[in-house]
Coordinates of C-alpha atoms in Angstrom, one line a residue:
Chain A
M921 CA 6.1 26.9 -2.8
R922 CA 2.9 25.5 -5.0
M923 CA 0.6 22.4 -4.4
P924 CA -2.3 21.4 -6.4
L925 CA -4.9 24.1 -5.4
P926 CA -8.1 22.4 -4.0
V927 CA -11.1 21.1 -6.1
P928 CA -13.9 22.3 -4.3
S929 CA -16.9 19.6 -4.5
E930 CA -20.4 20.8 -4.0
I931 CA -20.6 19.6 -0.4
S932 CA -17.1 21.4 0.4
Q933 CA -17.6 24.9 -1.3
P934 CA -18.9 26.0 1.9
F935 CA -15.5 24.9 4.1
W936 CA -13.5 26.8 1.6
V937 CA -14.9 30.0 1.7
G938 CA -14.9 29.8 4.5
C939 CA -11.3 30.0 4.7
N940 CA -10.9 32.5 2.3
N941 CA -13.2 34.5 5.0
H942 CA -10.2 33.5 7.3
E943 CA -12.9 31.5 9.3
L944 CA -12.3 27.6 10.1
L945 CA -15.6 25.9 9.1
V946 CA -16.6 22.5 10.1
Q947 CA -19.9 20.2 9.4
Q948 CA -21.7 19.5 12.9
C949 CA -24.3 16.5 13.0
S950 CA -28.0 17.6 14.4
G951 CA -28.7 14.0 15.4
C952 CA -25.2 13.0 17.6
G953 CA -23.9 16.6 17.8
K954 CA -20.4 15.6 16.5
R955 CA -18.5 17.5 14.3
F956 CA -16.7 15.6 11.6
F957 CA -14.2 16.4 8.0
T958 CA -13.5 15.5 5.7
P959 CA -17.4 17.4 4.2
A960 CA -20.1 14.7 3.7
A961 CA -23.3 14.6 2.7
I962 CA -23.9 12.5 5.8
C963 CA -22.8 11.8 9.1
P964 CA -19.9 9.1 9.4
H965 CA -21.0 9.0 12.9
C966 CA -24.4 8.0 12.8
T967 CA -25.4 8.5 8.9
D968 CA -27.9 11.5 10.3
E969 CA -28.4 14.1 7.0
R970 CA -29.6 16.8 9.1
L971 CA -26.2 18.8 9.1
T972 CA -25.0 22.4 9.3
W973 CA -21.4 24.5 9.0
V974 CA -20.2 26.1 11.9
K975 CA -17.3 27.6 13.1
S976 CA -14.3 25.7 15.1
P977 CA -12.4 27.6 17.3
G978 CA -9.4 26.1 15.2
I979 CA -7.3 25.1 18.6
G980 CA -5.8 21.6 18.4
T981 CA -3.4 19.2 19.0
L982 CA -0.9 17.7 16.6
Y983 CA -1.6 14.0 16.6
S984 CA 1.5 13.0 13.9
F985 CA 3.7 15.1 12.0
T986 CA 6.4 14.1 8.8
I987 CA 8.8 16.7 7.1
V988 CA 9.1 16.6 3.5
H989 CA 12.4 16.6 2.1
R990 CA 11.4 15.2 -1.0
P991 CA 8.4 17.1 -2.7
A992 CA 5.1 15.8 -4.4
S993 CA 6.8 17.1 -8.1
P994 CA 9.9 19.3 -8.3
E995 CA 8.3 22.8 -8.3
I996 CA 7.2 22.5 -4.6
A997 CA 10.1 23.8 -1.9
T998 CA 11.1 22.3 0.2
P999 CA 11.4 20.5 3.1
Y1000 CA 8.1 21.7 4.2
V1001 CA 5.7 20.0 7.1
L1002 CA 2.8 17.6 7.0
A1003 CA 0.5 16.7 10.0
T1004 CA -2.5 15.8 11.2
V1005 CA -4.1 17.7 14.0
D1006 CA -6.9 16.7 16.2
L1007 CA -9.0 20.0 17.1
D1008 CA -10.6 20.6 20.0
D1009 CA -13.7 20.5 19.5
G1010 CA -13.6 16.8 17.8
W1011 CA -12.6 16.4 14.7
T1012 CA -9.1 16.0 12.9
M1013 CA -7.6 17.2 9.1
L1014 CA -4.6 16.6 7.6
T1015 CA -2.9 20.2 7.4
R1016 CA 0.8 21.8 7.3
I1017 CA 2.7 23.2 10.0
V1018 CA 4.1 26.6 9.4
D1019 CA 5.8 29.3 11.5
C1020 CA 8.0 27.2 13.2
D1021 CA 11.6 25.3 12.1
P1022 CA 10.5 22.1 11.0
D1023 CA 13.5 20.7 13.6
L1024 CA 11.2 22.1 17.0
V1025 CA 8.1 20.7 15.4
R1026 CA 6.8 17.6 18.3
C1027 CA 3.7 15.6 18.3
D1028 CA 1.1 16.6 20.8
M1029 CA 2.1 19.8 20.5
R1030 CA -0.7 22.8 21.0
V1031 CA -1.5 24.2 17.6
S1032 CA -4.2 26.6 16.3
V1033 CA -4.8 27.7 12.5
R1034 CA -3.4 30.2 10.5
F1035 CA -4.7 30.9 7.3
L1036 CA -2.1 31.1 3.9
S1037 CA -3.5 32.5 1.1
V1038 CA -2.0 30.6 -1.8
A1039 CA -3.5 32.0 -5.1
D1040 CA -6.5 34.2 -6.4
N1041 CA -9.6 33.3 -3.6
V1042 CA -7.6 30.5 -2.4
T1043 CA -6.5 30.2 1.3
L1044 CA -5.3 27.2 3.2
P1045 CA -5.9 26.3 6.8
C1046 CA -2.1 25.7 7.8
F1047 CA -1.2 25.7 11.4
K1048 CA 1.2 27.2 13.7
P1049 CA 2.4 26.9 17.3
L1050 CA 0.0 28.0 19.7
G1051 CA 1.1 30.9 22.1
Chain B
M789 CA -15.6 -27.0 -3.9
I790 CA -14.1 -24.9 -0.4
L791 CA -12.0 -22.0 -0.6
R792 CA -8.3 -24.7 -0.1
D793 CA -9.6 -26.4 -3.1
V794 CA -8.9 -23.6 -5.3
V795 CA -4.8 -24.0 -6.3
I796 CA -2.4 -21.9 -8.0
A797 CA -0.7 -24.0 -10.3
G798 CA 1.1 -21.9 -12.2
V799 CA 3.0 -18.9 -11.5
Y800 CA 5.4 -16.0 -13.7
A801 CA 7.7 -13.1 -13.0
S802 CA 8.7 -10.9 -16.0
Q803 CA 12.1 -9.8 -15.7
Q804 CA 12.0 -6.5 -13.3
A805 CA 13.9 -3.4 -13.9
R806 CA 14.0 0.2 -13.8
L807 CA 12.5 0.6 -17.2
I808 CA 11.7 -1.6 -19.8
E809 CA 11.4 -0.4 -23.0
D810 CA 11.9 -3.6 -25.6
R811 CA 8.5 -4.6 -24.8
T812 CA 5.1 -2.7 -24.6
P813 CA 2.3 -3.5 -22.2
M814 CA 0.3 -5.4 -24.2
Q815 CA 3.6 -7.5 -25.5
L816 CA 4.2 -7.8 -21.6
A817 CA 0.8 -9.1 -20.3
I818 CA 0.8 -11.8 -23.1
E819 CA 3.9 -13.0 -21.7
V820 CA 3.1 -13.3 -18.2
I821 CA 0.0 -15.2 -19.6
R822 CA 2.3 -17.8 -21.6
G823 CA 4.8 -17.5 -18.9
A824 CA 1.9 -19.1 -15.8
L825 CA 0.4 -21.5 -18.6
D826 CA 3.9 -23.2 -19.4
D827 CA 5.0 -23.0 -15.5
A828 CA 1.1 -24.8 -14.9
G829 CA 1.5 -27.1 -17.9
M830 CA -1.5 -26.1 -19.0
A831 CA -3.0 -24.6 -22.5
M832 CA -4.6 -21.4 -23.4
D833 CA -7.5 -23.1 -25.1
E834 CA -8.0 -24.3 -21.4
V835 CA -8.5 -21.0 -19.7
D836 CA -12.0 -19.5 -19.1
G837 CA -11.6 -16.8 -16.9
I838 CA -9.3 -13.4 -17.0
A839 CA -8.2 -10.9 -14.7
V840 CA -5.5 -9.7 -17.2
D841 CA -4.5 -6.3 -17.3
W842 CA -5.6 -4.7 -21.0
P843 CA -3.8 -2.2 -21.7
G844 CA -4.5 -1.7 -25.7
P845 CA -4.2 -0.5 -28.2
G846 CA -7.8 -1.9 -29.2
G847 CA -10.2 -2.0 -26.5
A848 CA -11.0 0.1 -24.0
P849 CA -7.7 0.4 -21.3
G850 CA -9.1 -2.1 -18.5
D851 CA -11.6 -4.1 -20.7
F852 CA -10.8 -7.7 -19.6
G853 CA -13.8 -8.6 -22.1
S854 CA -11.1 -7.9 -24.9
W855 CA -9.0 -10.8 -23.9
A856 CA -11.4 -13.5 -24.9
R857 CA -11.5 -13.6 -28.8
Y858 CA -7.7 -15.4 -28.0
F859 CA -9.2 -17.5 -25.9
G860 CA -11.5 -19.5 -28.6
G861 CA -14.1 -16.7 -28.4
S862 CA -15.9 -17.1 -24.8
L863 CA -15.3 -16.7 -21.1
N864 CA -16.8 -17.4 -17.8
W865 CA -15.2 -15.0 -16.2
I866 CA -13.1 -11.5 -16.1
G867 CA -12.1 -9.7 -13.7
E868 CA -13.1 -5.9 -13.1
S869 CA -10.0 -3.7 -12.7
L870 CA -7.0 -3.0 -12.0
F871 CA -7.0 -4.2 -8.7
S872 CA -8.7 -7.7 -9.8
T873 CA -5.3 -8.5 -11.2
A874 CA -3.1 -8.5 -8.6
G875 CA -1.9 -9.7 -5.0
V876 CA -4.4 -10.8 -2.9
R877 CA -7.5 -9.1 -3.6
G878 CA -7.4 -10.4 -7.0
L879 CA -6.5 -13.9 -6.1
A880 CA -9.6 -13.5 -3.4
Q881 CA -11.4 -12.6 -6.0
A882 CA -11.0 -15.1 -8.6
A883 CA -10.8 -18.1 -6.1
A884 CA -14.0 -17.4 -5.2
A885 CA -15.3 -17.8 -8.8
I886 CA -13.5 -20.6 -9.2
A887 CA -14.9 -22.1 -5.5
T888 CA -18.2 -21.1 -6.6
G889 CA -18.2 -23.5 -9.5
Q890 CA -18.3 -19.8 -12.2
C891 CA -15.5 -20.8 -14.3
D892 CA -12.7 -23.6 -13.5
T893 CA -9.2 -22.0 -15.0
I894 CA -8.7 -18.6 -14.3
V895 CA -5.3 -16.6 -15.5
M896 CA -4.4 -13.6 -13.8
G897 CA -1.7 -10.7 -13.9
G898 CA 0.1 -7.5 -15.9
G899 CA 2.7 -5.6 -16.3
M900 CA 4.0 -2.1 -16.6
A901 CA 6.7 -1.1 -19.2
G902 CA 7.7 1.5 -21.3
T903 CA 7.3 5.5 -20.0
E904 CA 3.7 5.4 -21.9
A905 CA 2.9 2.8 -19.6
R906 CA 4.2 5.1 -16.5
K907 CA 2.0 8.0 -17.3
R908 CA -0.7 6.3 -17.5
F909 CA -0.9 4.9 -14.0
A910 CA 0.2 8.2 -12.7
T911 CA -2.9 9.1 -13.4
V912 CA -5.4 6.6 -11.6
S913 CA -6.2 8.6 -8.7
A914 CA -6.4 12.3 -9.7
G915 CA -9.3 14.7 -9.4
S916 CA -11.7 15.6 -6.8
A917 CA -11.0 12.4 -4.8
R918 CA -8.1 13.7 -3.1
E919 CA -9.0 17.4 -2.4
F920 CA -8.1 17.2 1.0
F921 CA -4.7 15.5 0.3
D922 CA -3.1 17.1 -2.6
C923 CA -3.3 20.3 -1.7
W924 CA -0.6 19.9 1.2
G925 CA 1.9 18.3 -0.8
A926 CA 0.7 14.9 0.5
Y927 CA 1.8 11.4 -1.3
V928 CA 2.3 8.2 -0.6
A929 CA 5.5 8.0 1.2
P930 CA 4.7 10.6 3.4
A931 CA 1.0 9.1 4.4
F932 CA 3.3 6.3 5.3
A933 CA 5.4 7.9 7.3
L934 CA 2.8 9.9 9.4
I935 CA 2.0 6.5 10.8
A936 CA 5.5 5.2 11.3
Q937 CA 6.3 8.8 13.6
R938 CA 3.4 8.6 15.9
H939 CA 4.3 5.0 16.9
M940 CA 8.0 6.2 17.4
H941 CA 6.4 9.0 19.6
E942 CA 4.5 6.4 21.1
F943 CA 6.4 3.3 21.5
G944 CA 10.6 4.6 21.4
T945 CA 10.5 2.5 18.3
R946 CA 13.8 4.0 16.4
P947 CA 15.4 5.1 13.0
E948 CA 18.1 2.1 14.0
H949 CA 14.8 -0.5 13.8
L950 CA 13.9 0.6 10.1
A951 CA 17.2 1.0 9.1
E952 CA 17.9 -3.0 10.2
V953 CA 14.5 -3.7 8.5
A954 CA 15.5 -2.0 5.1
A955 CA 19.2 -3.1 5.1
T956 CA 18.2 -7.3 5.6
I957 CA 15.4 -6.8 3.2
R958 CA 18.3 -4.7 0.8
N959 CA 20.5 -7.5 1.4
N960 CA 18.0 -10.3 0.3
G961 CA 17.8 -8.2 -2.7
S962 CA 21.2 -7.6 -3.1
L963 CA 21.9 -12.1 -3.8
N964 CA 18.7 -12.4 -6.1
P965 CA 19.7 -12.6 -9.5
E966 CA 16.2 -12.0 -11.2
A967 CA 16.0 -8.3 -8.4
V968 CA 16.1 -4.7 -9.6
M969 CA 18.9 -3.9 -7.1
F970 CA 20.9 -7.6 -7.5
G971 CA 24.7 -6.7 -6.9
K972 CA 24.0 -3.9 -4.6
G973 CA 25.5 -3.3 -1.4
P974 CA 25.8 -5.2 1.2
Y975 CA 23.6 -2.7 3.2
S976 CA 24.7 -1.9 6.6
I977 CA 22.1 0.3 9.2
E978 CA 24.5 3.0 8.9
D979 CA 23.9 2.7 5.1
V980 CA 20.6 3.2 5.7
L981 CA 21.1 6.6 7.8
S982 CA 23.2 8.5 5.9
S983 CA 21.1 7.8 2.6
P984 CA 18.8 11.4 1.8
M985 CA 16.6 11.9 3.6
I986 CA 13.2 11.8 1.9
S987 CA 9.8 12.5 4.6
T988 CA 10.8 11.8 7.9
P989 CA 11.8 9.1 9.3
F990 CA 12.3 7.6 6.2
H991 CA 15.2 8.1 3.9
L992 CA 15.5 6.9 0.9
L993 CA 16.6 3.3 1.4
D994 CA 13.8 3.0 3.9
I995 CA 11.4 3.9 1.0
C996 CA 11.1 0.6 -1.8
L997 CA 11.7 0.9 -5.4
V998 CA 10.1 2.6 -8.7
A999 CA 10.9 0.1 -11.3
Q1000 CA 8.8 -1.8 -14.0
G1001 CA 7.4 -5.3 -15.0
G1002 CA 5.3 -8.0 -14.3
A1003 CA 4.1 -11.2 -12.6
G1004 CA 0.9 -13.6 -13.8
M1005 CA -0.6 -16.7 -12.3
V1006 CA -3.0 -19.5 -13.2
L1007 CA -5.4 -20.6 -10.6
T1008 CA -7.5 -23.9 -11.5
S1009 CA -9.2 -26.6 -8.9
R1010 CA -7.1 -29.3 -6.8
E1011 CA -8.5 -31.5 -9.1
R1012 CA -7.6 -30.5 -12.2
A1013 CA -4.4 -30.0 -10.6
R1014 CA -3.2 -33.8 -9.7
D1015 CA -2.9 -34.4 -13.8
L1016 CA -0.5 -31.0 -13.9
P1017 CA 3.0 -32.0 -13.8
G1018 CA 4.4 -29.8 -11.4
K1019 CA 3.6 -28.8 -7.7
S1020 CA 0.3 -26.6 -6.2
V1021 CA -0.6 -24.2 -3.9
S1022 CA -3.6 -24.4 -2.1
I1023 CA -5.0 -21.1 -0.8
L1024 CA -5.5 -22.2 2.8
G1025 CA -6.7 -18.9 3.8
I1026 CA -7.3 -15.3 2.5
A1027 CA -9.0 -12.1 3.7
Q1028 CA -9.3 -8.0 3.3
E1029 CA -9.3 -5.0 5.6
I1030 CA -10.8 -1.8 4.0
H1031 CA -10.6 1.4 6.4
D1032 CA -11.6 3.9 3.5
G1033 CA -11.2 5.1 0.0
I1034 CA -7.4 5.4 -0.7
Y1035 CA -5.7 8.8 -0.7
V1036 CA -8.8 10.9 0.7
H1037 CA -7.9 11.3 4.2
P1038 CA -4.3 11.2 6.6
P1039 CA -4.0 7.6 8.2
V1040 CA -4.2 8.5 12.2
Y1041 CA -2.1 5.9 13.9
R1042 CA -5.2 5.5 16.8
A1043 CA -7.7 4.2 14.0
D1044 CA -5.4 2.9 11.1
G1045 CA -2.2 1.6 12.9
R1046 CA -3.6 -1.9 13.5
L1047 CA -5.3 -2.0 10.3
G1048 CA -5.0 -5.7 9.4
K1049 CA -5.1 -7.2 12.5
N1050 CA -8.6 -8.5 11.7
A1051 CA -8.1 -9.9 7.9
L1052 CA -4.7 -11.8 9.5
E1053 CA -7.3 -13.5 11.8
R1054 CA -9.9 -14.1 9.7
A1055 CA -7.2 -15.5 7.5
F1056 CA -5.6 -17.6 10.2
G1057 CA -8.5 -19.2 11.6
M1058 CA -9.8 -20.0 7.6
A1059 CA -6.5 -21.8 7.8
G1060 CA -7.4 -23.4 10.9
L1061 CA -3.4 -22.2 11.5
A1062 CA -1.4 -19.0 13.7
P1063 CA 1.3 -17.0 12.7
A1064 CA 3.7 -18.5 14.3
D1065 CA 3.3 -22.1 12.0
V1066 CA 4.4 -19.5 9.4
D1067 CA 8.1 -20.3 7.5
V1068 CA 8.0 -17.7 5.0
F1069 CA 6.7 -14.2 5.2
C1070 CA 6.2 -12.3 1.9
L1071 CA 4.9 -9.3 3.7
Y1072 CA 4.3 -5.7 1.9
D1073 CA 6.8 -2.9 2.3
P1074 CA 6.5 0.2 0.4
N1075 CA 8.6 1.2 3.2
S1076 CA 10.6 -0.3 6.1
F1077 CA 8.4 0.5 9.0
E1078 CA 5.3 -1.7 7.6
I1079 CA 7.0 -4.6 8.6
I1080 CA 7.6 -3.9 12.6
R1081 CA 4.0 -2.6 12.1
Q1082 CA 3.1 -5.9 10.5
L1083 CA 5.1 -8.3 13.4
E1084 CA 3.0 -6.6 15.9
L1085 CA -0.5 -7.7 13.9
L1086 CA 1.1 -11.2 13.6
G1087 CA 1.6 -10.8 17.7
L1088 CA 4.9 -12.5 16.7
C1089 CA 5.9 -9.3 19.5
S1090 CA 3.5 -6.6 21.1
E1091 CA 2.6 -3.9 19.8
G1092 CA 4.9 -1.4 20.1
E1093 CA 8.1 -4.2 20.6
G1094 CA 8.5 -4.4 16.6
G1095 CA 11.8 -2.3 17.0
P1096 CA 13.6 -4.5 19.1
F1097 CA 12.2 -7.5 17.6
V1098 CA 14.0 -6.7 14.4
A1099 CA 17.1 -5.4 15.9
E1100 CA 17.4 -9.2 17.5
G1101 CA 18.0 -10.4 13.8
S1102 CA 14.3 -11.9 13.8
I1103 CA 13.7 -11.3 9.8
R1104 CA 17.2 -12.3 8.8
R1105 CA 17.0 -15.1 6.3
D1106 CA 18.9 -17.4 8.9
G1107 CA 16.2 -16.0 11.8
P1108 CA 13.5 -17.2 13.1
H1109 CA 10.8 -15.5 10.8
P1110 CA 12.6 -14.3 7.6
V1111 CA 11.2 -11.7 6.2
N1112 CA 11.1 -10.9 2.0
P1113 CA 13.8 -13.3 1.5
E1114 CA 14.0 -12.6 -2.5
G1115 CA 14.0 -8.3 -1.9
G1116 CA 10.5 -6.9 -1.1
C1117 CA 9.2 -3.9 -3.0
L1118 CA 12.7 -2.3 -1.3
S1119 CA 15.2 -4.1 -3.5
Y1120 CA 13.4 -7.2 -5.6
S1121 CA 10.9 -4.7 -7.7
W1122 CA 8.0 -2.3 -7.1
N1123 CA 6.3 -2.0 -10.7
G1124 CA 2.3 -0.2 -10.4
V1125 CA 0.5 -2.8 -8.7
Q1126 CA 2.0 -6.5 -10.2
Q1127 CA 4.7 -6.7 -7.2
M1128 CA 1.4 -7.4 -5.5
T1129 CA 1.0 -10.3 -7.3
L1130 CA 5.1 -11.0 -6.9
K1131 CA 4.6 -11.4 -3.0
I1132 CA 2.4 -14.7 -4.1
V1133 CA 4.7 -15.6 -6.6
E1134 CA 7.5 -15.9 -4.0
C1135 CA 5.3 -18.0 -1.7
V1136 CA 4.3 -20.4 -4.3
R1137 CA 8.5 -20.7 -5.1
Q1138 CA 9.6 -21.2 -1.6
L1139 CA 6.5 -23.6 -0.7
R1140 CA 7.8 -25.7 -4.1
G1141 CA 11.4 -26.2 -2.6
D1142 CA 12.3 -23.3 -5.9
A1143 CA 13.7 -20.6 -4.2
G1144 CA 17.6 -21.0 -5.5
N1145 CA 19.7 -19.5 -3.5
R1146 CA 17.1 -18.1 -1.4
Q1147 CA 15.1 -21.2 -0.3
I1148 CA 14.2 -21.5 3.3
Q1149 CA 15.0 -24.6 4.5
G1150 CA 11.5 -26.4 4.8
A1151 CA 9.2 -23.9 3.4
S1152 CA 5.4 -25.3 4.3
I1153 CA 3.1 -22.9 5.3
A1154 CA 3.8 -18.9 3.5
L1155 CA 2.4 -15.6 4.0
A1156 CA 1.3 -12.5 1.5
T1157 CA 0.0 -9.4 2.4
V1158 CA -0.4 -6.1 0.6
G1159 CA -1.8 -2.3 1.4
G1160 CA -1.3 -0.3 4.7
P1161 CA -2.6 2.8 6.4
G1162 CA -0.9 4.8 4.0
A1163 CA -3.8 3.1 1.4
H1164 CA -6.3 2.5 4.1
K1165 CA -6.7 -1.2 3.2
F1166 CA -4.9 -4.7 3.9
E1167 CA -5.2 -8.2 2.5
A1168 CA -3.3 -11.5 3.7
G1169 CA -2.9 -14.9 2.2
V1170 CA -2.1 -18.1 3.5
F1171 CA -0.9 -20.5 0.9
G1172 CA 0.4 -24.4 1.6
L1173 CA 1.2 -26.9 -0.5
A1174 CA -2.0 -28.6 -2.2

């Protein structure tokens, strides 16, 4: 079940280090106080450049999903569930839903982060049903 | 000059097929140039602007300056990238060059042929640009599916509604001798729903083709076109809307579900027309749901009502708002980027009365669209006879 591995950039490196440590890190703007994803050089909300990495509680709500039956490339096992999750601390990410029968996934279900090791030193922040 | 003084004087569509092996991409590019100019009744030596893909060999692929030596050794304008060669976005760039007097006659277009060309296109957006996309197994169809799925959750849109769109447009393509899927079908809603699931809610038949072929267009001034033998088509309104880079972030319905509404308002505003004035709709159809979404953007029905709207037969060729009479990307062709140009080619043919057995009677205003939330961009062009 192997998707292409992410190639970190100088901006995103802390995110992936956090994942290896099973911490969901996200950038927060010191100007407006908002959090955002994907990692950026300036705040997408207010363009301030004073950004810090903070730990997210990793709990949120599933906004939308799709059960993929035909994979991006043949060596990837299916089905898998792609989803967009709205984190409670105010940001959104694309991810995968795991530890759940795909047919039971629903929009607006509550989810929490579940770190998945996919290769040496590569950990993906997937999400599972909360509770 | 103003926008509507720029006219499409010639159009050309090559053979469209799953695989075109008897021509190289270069030969296909030359074919669409000659075809579009022949259709316009113009000669190569009159062309002073080019936005035709340069596939090589000789010169870097994508460097359109390499065309100059076939056009008298000097051009006044060239396009910048693959997206300059196709669709409404390419048309907008070329039309701006003519409208501002930077050049007089532009040929745009290109095409995909052979297995090597397919590989080149596949690497267009690789690398760290998709760091937070590829690792999840995301690709085009699932990205668009995220929008459809949320719409179904919020508004109760049903798989049968999507299947109605797919069946209608595929049945149009089935009757079009130029379509990749000519003669296939006819399709019922049940046929679509029983085709293999690709990425919920999209079944195989909800998703567009992968094929090859090319298209081209000639743009010039209305004044020049007066002396040409055929009917030219005016660009009445044209607009774009861009939300993000392509395939970097997932689309989310609350931010991207109405992508295109602004572009459509601008384009219709420029034209001094409304969506109700449109006789033929050539709407971008990477999947069936995108048609439902665009009907809602156009205000032909309210947001959330697109499913029941199509279930009434609204988009059929004999209905009040015919969509993709030639078969669209679902069954006429998808060939890399020139399927975007084919939307405009069909508009021109319909407006000229040249659309054969798929002619929408009395067509005088046509709309072409390209893009969608999965790609975070949208383009719209409104056309009428010059």
